[in-house]
């Protein structure tokens, strides 16, 4: 074992299609070609936060057949920030405790040189925090939300858009048969990328984004105009983070200890209810939810995730610890984590894609 490089890998935050291809790429390149040891850490950072550590050595056999598998063979969590770790008190309440020192100790005991951290914005913040404590980390950007500013794309986004587009296609036929308004709520948190892309790809009539607070009258006017033109159904795509002008985003659960963010929900149901009230047209809502995150990654995401995994190993070989493997144009490059954290990539309301959609007559409600 002496002399071999030993690198840890973990997946953090919500899962998304493409995590397994990243793990596979890191293992195939690291173990098979470079002779490294790759240690898989279970359930994000949690695997190193208490002994006995929940880790497994990843050899070539352990990643066979996972290219097409959704989810992550390592498990994940979005409420396990080691700097704000949720601990149960005697009275049953939870408090946040800093357990980062436990992870540092674990890395020393397990002789892990550095970590490949695959995650979204929250996980990258944690990775950066560890980097500031002297831990060697490389980031790999995942999320269906596509909201990390430092990279042109995240893997998972393409698959989520394909799933959402198919859902909209399917809603079209039933909407048309029944002369109904079909509202579909899509994920994306504070950014409207999935709604925008799937909405255009699926031929939606209305797309409501977090970046463009909407006026329900404009939405209803669009539905009525279609009706007057003999189009008795409409498809309304609502990003879960969309909000009516002057109102807050809708949530179904507050945030919690461990860095857990508030859970968005209800935006689609609210829009559907308002459309039915104002237009008196029968309206139904579909919340696509975690279907957008589950299942096999698209071919595009398999390639992107694989390139990120190889890119992460390349960054390690170049000694570029503290960087994110990011897509810039057609190249995978390293971006310092300090430039990654806290910067979300929002849809530009005046950008070309929104303008193209407006050029088709799609209504954004604002
Ligand atoms: O960040 C990915 C994402 O799927 C968001 O689009 C969504 O708001 C959130 O995670 C859902 O989180 P959870 O899996 O905790 O319900």
Coordinates of C-alpha atoms and ligand atoms in Angstrom, one line a residue:
X1 CA 0.0 0.0 0.0
X2 CA 2.9 2.3 0.8
X3 CA 3.6 4.7 -2.1
X4 CA 0.2 4.4 -3.7
X5 CA -1.9 7.5 -3.9
X6 CA -5.1 7.1 -2.0
X7 CA -8.0 9.4 -3.0
X8 CA -11.5 9.6 -1.5
X9 CA -14.6 10.2 -3.5
X10 CA -18.1 11.2 -2.3
X11 CA -21.4 12.4 -3.7
X12 CA -23.3 15.1 -1.8
X13 CA -26.7 16.9 -1.9
X14 CA -29.6 15.6 -3.9
X15 CA -28.8 12.8 -6.3
X16 CA -29.0 13.2 -10.0
X17 CA -28.5 11.1 -13.1
X18 CA -24.8 10.9 -13.9
X19 CA -23.3 10.5 -10.5
X20 CA -22.3 6.8 -11.2
X21 CA -20.6 7.6 -14.5
X22 CA -18.4 10.2 -12.6
X23 CA -17.5 7.6 -10.0
X24 CA -16.8 5.0 -12.7
X25 CA -14.6 7.4 -14.7
X26 CA -12.6 8.3 -11.6
X27 CA -12.1 4.7 -10.7
X28 CA -11.3 3.5 -14.2
X29 CA -8.7 6.2 -14.7
X30 CA -7.4 6.3 -11.2
X31 CA -7.2 2.6 -10.4
X32 CA -6.8 0.9 -13.7
X33 CA -4.5 3.3 -15.4
X34 CA -2.7 5.2 -12.7
X35 CA -2.5 2.5 -10.0
X36 CA -4.2 4.7 -7.3
X37 CA -6.5 3.5 -4.6
X38 CA -9.9 5.1 -4.7
X39 CA -11.9 5.1 -1.5
X40 CA -15.7 5.6 -1.8
X41 CA -17.2 7.5 1.2
X42 CA -20.8 6.7 1.9
X43 CA -23.7 9.2 2.3
X44 CA -21.8 12.4 1.4
X45 CA -19.3 13.5 4.2
X46 CA -21.2 11.4 6.7
X47 CA -19.1 8.3 6.0
X48 CA -16.2 10.0 7.7
X49 CA -18.0 11.7 10.5
X50 CA -18.0 8.8 13.0
X51 CA -16.0 5.6 13.5
X52 CA -16.2 3.0 12.2
X53 CA -15.9 5.0 9.0
X54 CA -18.4 4.0 6.3
X55 CA -16.1 3.7 3.4
X56 CA -15.3 1.1 0.7
X57 CA -12.5 0.6 -1.6
X58 CA -13.6 1.0 -5.2
X59 CA -11.9 -1.3 -7.6
X60 CA -12.6 -2.0 -11.2
X61 CA -15.2 -4.6 -10.4
X62 CA -17.2 -2.3 -8.1
X63 CA -18.0 0.1 -10.9
X64 CA -18.9 -2.5 -13.6
X65 CA -22.3 -1.8 -15.1
X66 CA -23.0 1.5 -13.3
X67 CA -22.6 3.8 -16.4
X68 CA -26.4 3.5 -17.0
X69 CA -27.6 3.4 -13.4
X70 CA -29.4 6.4 -11.9
X71 CA -28.7 7.6 -8.3
X72 CA -25.3 7.0 -6.7
X73 CA -23.7 3.7 -5.5
X74 CA -22.2 5.8 -2.6
X75 CA -25.5 7.2 -1.3
X76 CA -25.9 10.9 -0.5
X77 CA -27.7 13.3 1.7
X78 CA -28.6 17.0 1.6
X79 CA -28.6 17.5 5.4
X80 CA -25.2 16.4 6.5
X81 CA -23.0 19.6 6.5
X82 CA -20.1 18.6 8.8
X83 CA -19.8 22.2 9.9
X84 CA -23.4 22.3 10.9
X85 CA -24.0 18.7 11.7
X86 CA -27.5 18.0 13.1
X87 CA -27.3 16.3 16.5
X88 CA -30.2 15.1 18.5
X89 CA -30.4 16.5 22.1
X90 CA -31.9 14.7 25.1
X91 CA -35.2 16.6 24.7
X92 CA -35.5 15.3 21.1
X93 CA -34.6 18.7 19.5
X94 CA -31.8 19.1 17.1
X95 CA -28.8 21.4 17.3
X96 CA -26.0 22.1 14.8
X97 CA -22.6 21.0 15.8
X98 CA -19.3 21.5 14.0
X99 CA -17.8 18.0 13.3
X100 CA -15.3 19.0 10.7
X101 CA -12.4 18.0 12.9
X102 CA -13.7 14.4 12.9
X103 CA -13.4 14.3 9.1
X104 CA -9.8 15.7 9.3
X105 CA -8.9 13.0 11.7
X106 CA -10.6 10.3 9.6
X107 CA -8.6 11.4 6.5
X108 CA -5.4 11.2 8.5
X109 CA -6.2 7.7 9.9
X110 CA -7.3 6.3 6.6
X111 CA -4.4 8.0 4.8
X112 CA -6.6 9.7 2.3
X113 CA -4.6 12.3 0.4
X114 CA -7.5 14.3 -0.9
X115 CA -11.2 14.2 -1.8
X116 CA -13.1 14.3 -5.1
X117 CA -16.4 15.9 -4.0
X118 CA -19.3 15.5 -6.4
X119 CA -22.1 17.9 -5.6
X120 CA -24.1 21.1 -6.2
X121 CA -23.7 24.6 -4.8
X122 CA -24.2 23.6 -1.1
X123 CA -21.7 20.7 -1.3
X124 CA -19.2 23.0 -3.1
X125 CA -19.5 25.5 -0.2
X126 CA -18.6 22.6 2.2
X127 CA -15.7 21.5 0.0
X128 CA -14.4 25.1 -0.1
X129 CA -14.7 25.4 3.7
X130 CA -12.6 22.2 4.1
X131 CA -10.1 23.5 1.6
X132 CA -9.7 26.6 3.8
X133 CA -8.8 24.2 6.6
X134 CA -6.1 22.6 4.5
X135 CA -7.9 19.6 3.1
X136 CA -7.1 18.8 -0.6
X137 CA -10.4 18.8 -2.5
X138 CA -11.5 18.7 -6.1
X139 CA -15.1 19.6 -7.0
X140 CA -17.3 18.1 -9.7
X141 CA -20.5 20.0 -10.5
X142 CA -23.7 18.0 -10.4
X143 CA -27.3 19.1 -10.3
X144 CA -30.4 18.8 -12.4
X145 CA -30.9 22.5 -11.6
X146 CA -27.9 23.6 -13.8
X147 CA -27.4 26.6 -11.4
X148 CA -23.7 26.6 -10.8
X149 CA -22.3 29.7 -12.4
X150 CA -18.7 28.5 -12.8
X151 CA -19.7 25.8 -15.4
X152 CA -21.6 26.1 -18.6
X153 CA -23.5 22.9 -17.8
X154 CA -23.9 20.5 -14.9
X155 CA -24.6 16.9 -15.6
X156 CA -28.2 15.7 -14.7
X157 CA -29.7 18.8 -16.3
X158 CA -30.0 17.2 -19.8
X159 CA -31.7 14.1 -18.4
X160 CA -34.1 16.1 -16.3
X161 CA -35.1 18.2 -19.3
X162 CA -35.7 15.1 -21.4
X163 CA -37.9 13.6 -18.8
X164 CA -39.8 16.9 -18.3
X165 CA -40.2 17.3 -22.1
X166 CA -41.7 13.8 -22.4
X167 CA -44.1 14.6 -19.6
X168 CA -45.2 17.8 -21.3
X169 CA -45.7 15.9 -24.6
X170 CA -47.9 13.4 -22.8
X171 CA -49.9 16.2 -21.1
X172 CA -50.6 17.8 -24.5
X173 CA -52.7 14.9 -25.8
X174 CA -54.9 14.6 -22.8
X175 CA -55.2 18.4 -22.5
X176 CA -56.4 18.6 -26.1
X177 CA -58.9 15.7 -25.7
X178 CA -60.5 17.4 -22.7
X179 CA -60.1 21.1 -23.6
X180 CA -58.3 21.6 -20.4
X181 CA -55.5 23.8 -19.1
X182 CA -52.7 21.5 -17.9
X183 CA -50.3 23.0 -15.4
X184 CA -47.0 21.1 -14.8
X185 CA -44.7 22.0 -12.0
X186 CA -41.0 21.3 -12.6
X187 CA -38.0 21.4 -10.3
X188 CA -35.0 23.8 -10.4
X189 CA -35.1 25.5 -7.1
X190 CA -34.3 29.3 -7.5
X191 CA -33.4 28.9 -11.2
X192 CA -35.7 28.3 -14.1
X193 CA -33.5 26.3 -16.4
X194 CA -35.5 23.1 -16.5
X195 CA -38.8 24.9 -16.9
X196 CA -37.4 27.1 -19.7
X197 CA -35.8 24.4 -21.7
X198 CA -38.4 21.7 -21.2
X199 CA -41.1 24.3 -21.8
X200 CA -39.7 25.3 -25.1
X201 CA -38.9 21.7 -26.1
X202 CA -42.4 20.6 -25.2
X203 CA -44.2 23.5 -26.9
X204 CA -45.7 25.1 -23.8
X205 CA -47.9 28.1 -24.1
X206 CA -46.9 29.7 -20.8
X207 CA -43.6 29.3 -18.9
X208 CA -43.3 30.8 -15.4
X209 CA -39.8 31.2 -14.0
X210 CA -38.4 32.3 -10.7
X211 CA -36.4 35.0 -12.5
X212 CA -39.6 36.6 -13.9
X213 CA -42.3 37.2 -11.3
X214 CA -45.6 36.7 -13.0
X215 CA -48.9 38.5 -13.3
X216 CA -51.7 35.9 -13.3
X217 CA -53.8 38.2 -15.5
X218 CA -51.3 38.0 -18.3
X219 CA -51.3 34.2 -17.9
X220 CA -55.1 34.0 -18.1
X221 CA -55.1 36.5 -21.0
X222 CA -52.9 34.1 -23.0
X223 CA -55.2 31.1 -22.2
X224 CA -58.2 33.2 -23.3
X225 CA -56.6 34.4 -26.5
X226 CA -55.9 30.8 -27.4
X227 CA -59.5 29.9 -26.7
X228 CA -60.7 32.7 -28.8
X229 CA -58.5 31.4 -31.6
X230 CA -60.1 27.9 -31.3
X231 CA -57.3 26.4 -29.3
X232 CA -59.3 25.1 -26.3
X233 CA -56.4 23.7 -24.3
X234 CA -53.2 25.2 -22.9
X235 CA -50.0 23.9 -21.4
X236 CA -48.6 26.0 -18.5
X237 CA -45.1 25.1 -17.3
X238 CA -44.4 26.4 -13.8
X239 CA -40.9 26.3 -12.2
X240 CA -41.2 25.3 -8.5
X241 CA -39.5 28.5 -7.6
X242 CA -41.8 30.8 -9.6
X243 CA -43.7 33.4 -7.7
X244 CA -46.4 35.9 -8.4
X245 CA -45.2 39.5 -8.5
X246 CA -45.3 40.8 -4.9
X247 CA -45.5 37.4 -3.3
X248 CA -42.9 35.0 -1.9
X249 CA -41.9 31.6 -3.3
X250 CA -44.1 28.8 -2.1
X251 CA -42.7 26.3 0.3
X252 CA -44.0 23.1 1.9
X253 CA -41.3 22.7 4.5
X254 CA -38.9 25.0 6.3
X255 CA -35.1 24.6 6.1
X256 CA -33.4 22.7 9.0
X257 CA -30.2 21.8 10.7
X258 CA -27.4 20.4 8.6
X259 CA -27.7 23.0 5.9
X260 CA -31.1 21.7 4.7
X261 CA -32.8 24.3 2.5
X262 CA -36.5 25.0 2.6
X263 CA -38.5 22.6 0.4
X264 CA -40.3 24.4 -2.4
X265 CA -43.7 23.3 -3.5
X266 CA -47.2 24.5 -4.3
X267 CA -46.4 26.9 -7.1
X268 CA -48.1 24.7 -9.7
X269 CA -51.2 24.1 -7.6
X270 CA -51.6 27.8 -6.9
X271 CA -51.3 28.8 -10.6
X272 CA -53.8 26.1 -11.6
X273 CA -56.3 27.3 -9.0
X274 CA -56.0 30.9 -10.1
X275 CA -56.3 30.1 -13.8
X276 CA -59.5 28.1 -13.1
X277 CA -60.9 30.9 -11.0
X278 CA -60.2 33.6 -13.5
X279 CA -60.9 31.8 -16.8
X280 CA -63.5 29.2 -15.6
X281 CA -61.7 26.6 -17.8
X282 CA -61.1 23.3 -16.2
X283 CA -57.5 23.1 -15.0
X284 CA -55.4 20.3 -13.7
X285 CA -52.0 20.2 -12.2
X286 CA -49.1 17.7 -12.4
X287 CA -46.1 17.9 -10.1
X288 CA -43.3 16.0 -11.8
X289 CA -41.1 16.0 -8.7
X290 CA -38.3 13.4 -8.3
X291 CA -39.1 11.7 -11.5
X292 CA -36.8 14.4 -12.9
X293 CA -34.0 13.1 -10.8
X294 CA -34.4 9.3 -11.0
X295 CA -33.5 6.7 -13.6
X296 CA -30.8 6.3 -16.2
X297 CA -28.8 9.3 -17.4
X298 CA -29.2 10.4 -21.0
X299 CA -26.3 9.7 -23.4
X300 CA -25.3 13.4 -23.2
X301 CA -25.1 13.3 -19.4
X302 CA -23.1 10.0 -19.4
X303 CA -20.5 11.7 -21.6
X304 CA -20.5 14.9 -19.7
X305 CA -20.2 13.1 -16.3
X306 CA -17.5 10.9 -17.6
X307 CA -15.5 13.9 -18.9
X308 CA -15.9 15.6 -15.5
X309 CA -14.7 12.4 -13.7
X310 CA -11.6 12.2 -16.0
X311 CA -11.2 16.0 -15.6
X312 CA -11.1 15.6 -11.8
X313 CA -8.3 13.1 -12.1
X314 CA -6.4 15.3 -14.5
X315 CA -6.7 18.2 -12.0
X316 CA -5.3 16.0 -9.2
X317 CA -2.4 14.9 -11.5
X318 CA -1.7 18.6 -12.2
X319 CA -1.7 19.3 -8.5
X320 CA -4.6 21.7 -8.9
X321 CA -6.3 20.9 -5.6
X322 CA -9.0 23.4 -4.6
X323 CA -10.5 23.5 -8.1
X324 CA -13.8 22.6 -9.7
X325 CA -13.8 20.6 -12.9
X326 CA -15.9 22.9 -15.0
X327 CA -17.2 22.9 -18.6
X328 CA -16.3 26.1 -20.4
X329 CA -17.3 26.0 -24.0
X330 CA -16.3 22.6 -25.2
X331 CA -13.4 22.1 -22.7
X332 CA -13.2 20.8 -19.1
X333 CA -11.1 23.3 -17.1
X334 CA -10.2 23.9 -13.5
X335 CA -11.9 26.8 -11.7
X336 CA -10.8 27.8 -8.2
X337 CA -13.5 26.8 -5.6
X338 CA -13.2 30.3 -4.2
X339 CA -14.7 31.5 -7.5
X340 CA -17.4 28.9 -7.4
X341 CA -19.2 29.2 -4.1
X342 CA -22.2 31.4 -3.5
X343 CA -22.6 32.2 -7.2
X344 CA -25.8 30.9 -8.8
X345 CA -26.4 30.9 -12.5
X346 CA -29.9 32.4 -13.1
X347 CA -31.8 32.5 -16.3
X348 CA -31.3 35.9 -17.9
X349 CA -34.8 37.3 -18.5
X350 CA -33.4 39.3 -21.4
X351 CA -31.2 36.5 -22.7
X352 CA -31.5 34.9 -26.1
X353 CA -33.4 31.8 -25.0
X354 CA -36.1 33.7 -23.3
X355 CA -36.3 36.1 -26.2
X356 CA -36.5 33.1 -28.6
X357 CA -39.4 31.8 -26.5
X358 CA -41.1 35.2 -26.5
X359 CA -40.6 35.2 -30.3
X360 CA -42.7 32.0 -30.5
X361 CA -45.5 33.7 -28.5
X362 CA -44.8 31.9 -25.2
X363 CA -46.1 33.9 -22.3
X364 CA -43.9 34.5 -19.3
X365 CA -46.5 36.4 -17.2
X366 CA -44.2 39.4 -16.9
Ligands
LIG1 O1 -31.4 20.6 -6.2 C1 -32.0 19.6 -6.8 C2 -33.5 19.5 -6.4 O2 -34.1 18.4 -7.0 C3 -34.3 20.8 -6.6 O3 -34.6 20.9 -8.0 C4 -35.4 20.6 -5.7 O4 -35.9 21.8 -5.2 C5 -34.7 19.9 -4.5 O5 -33.6 19.3 -5.0 C6 -35.6 18.8 -3.9 O6 -34.9 18.3 -2.7 P1 -35.4 17.0 -1.9 O7 -34.9 15.8 -2.7 O8 -34.8 17.2 -0.6 O9 -36.9 17.0 -1.9

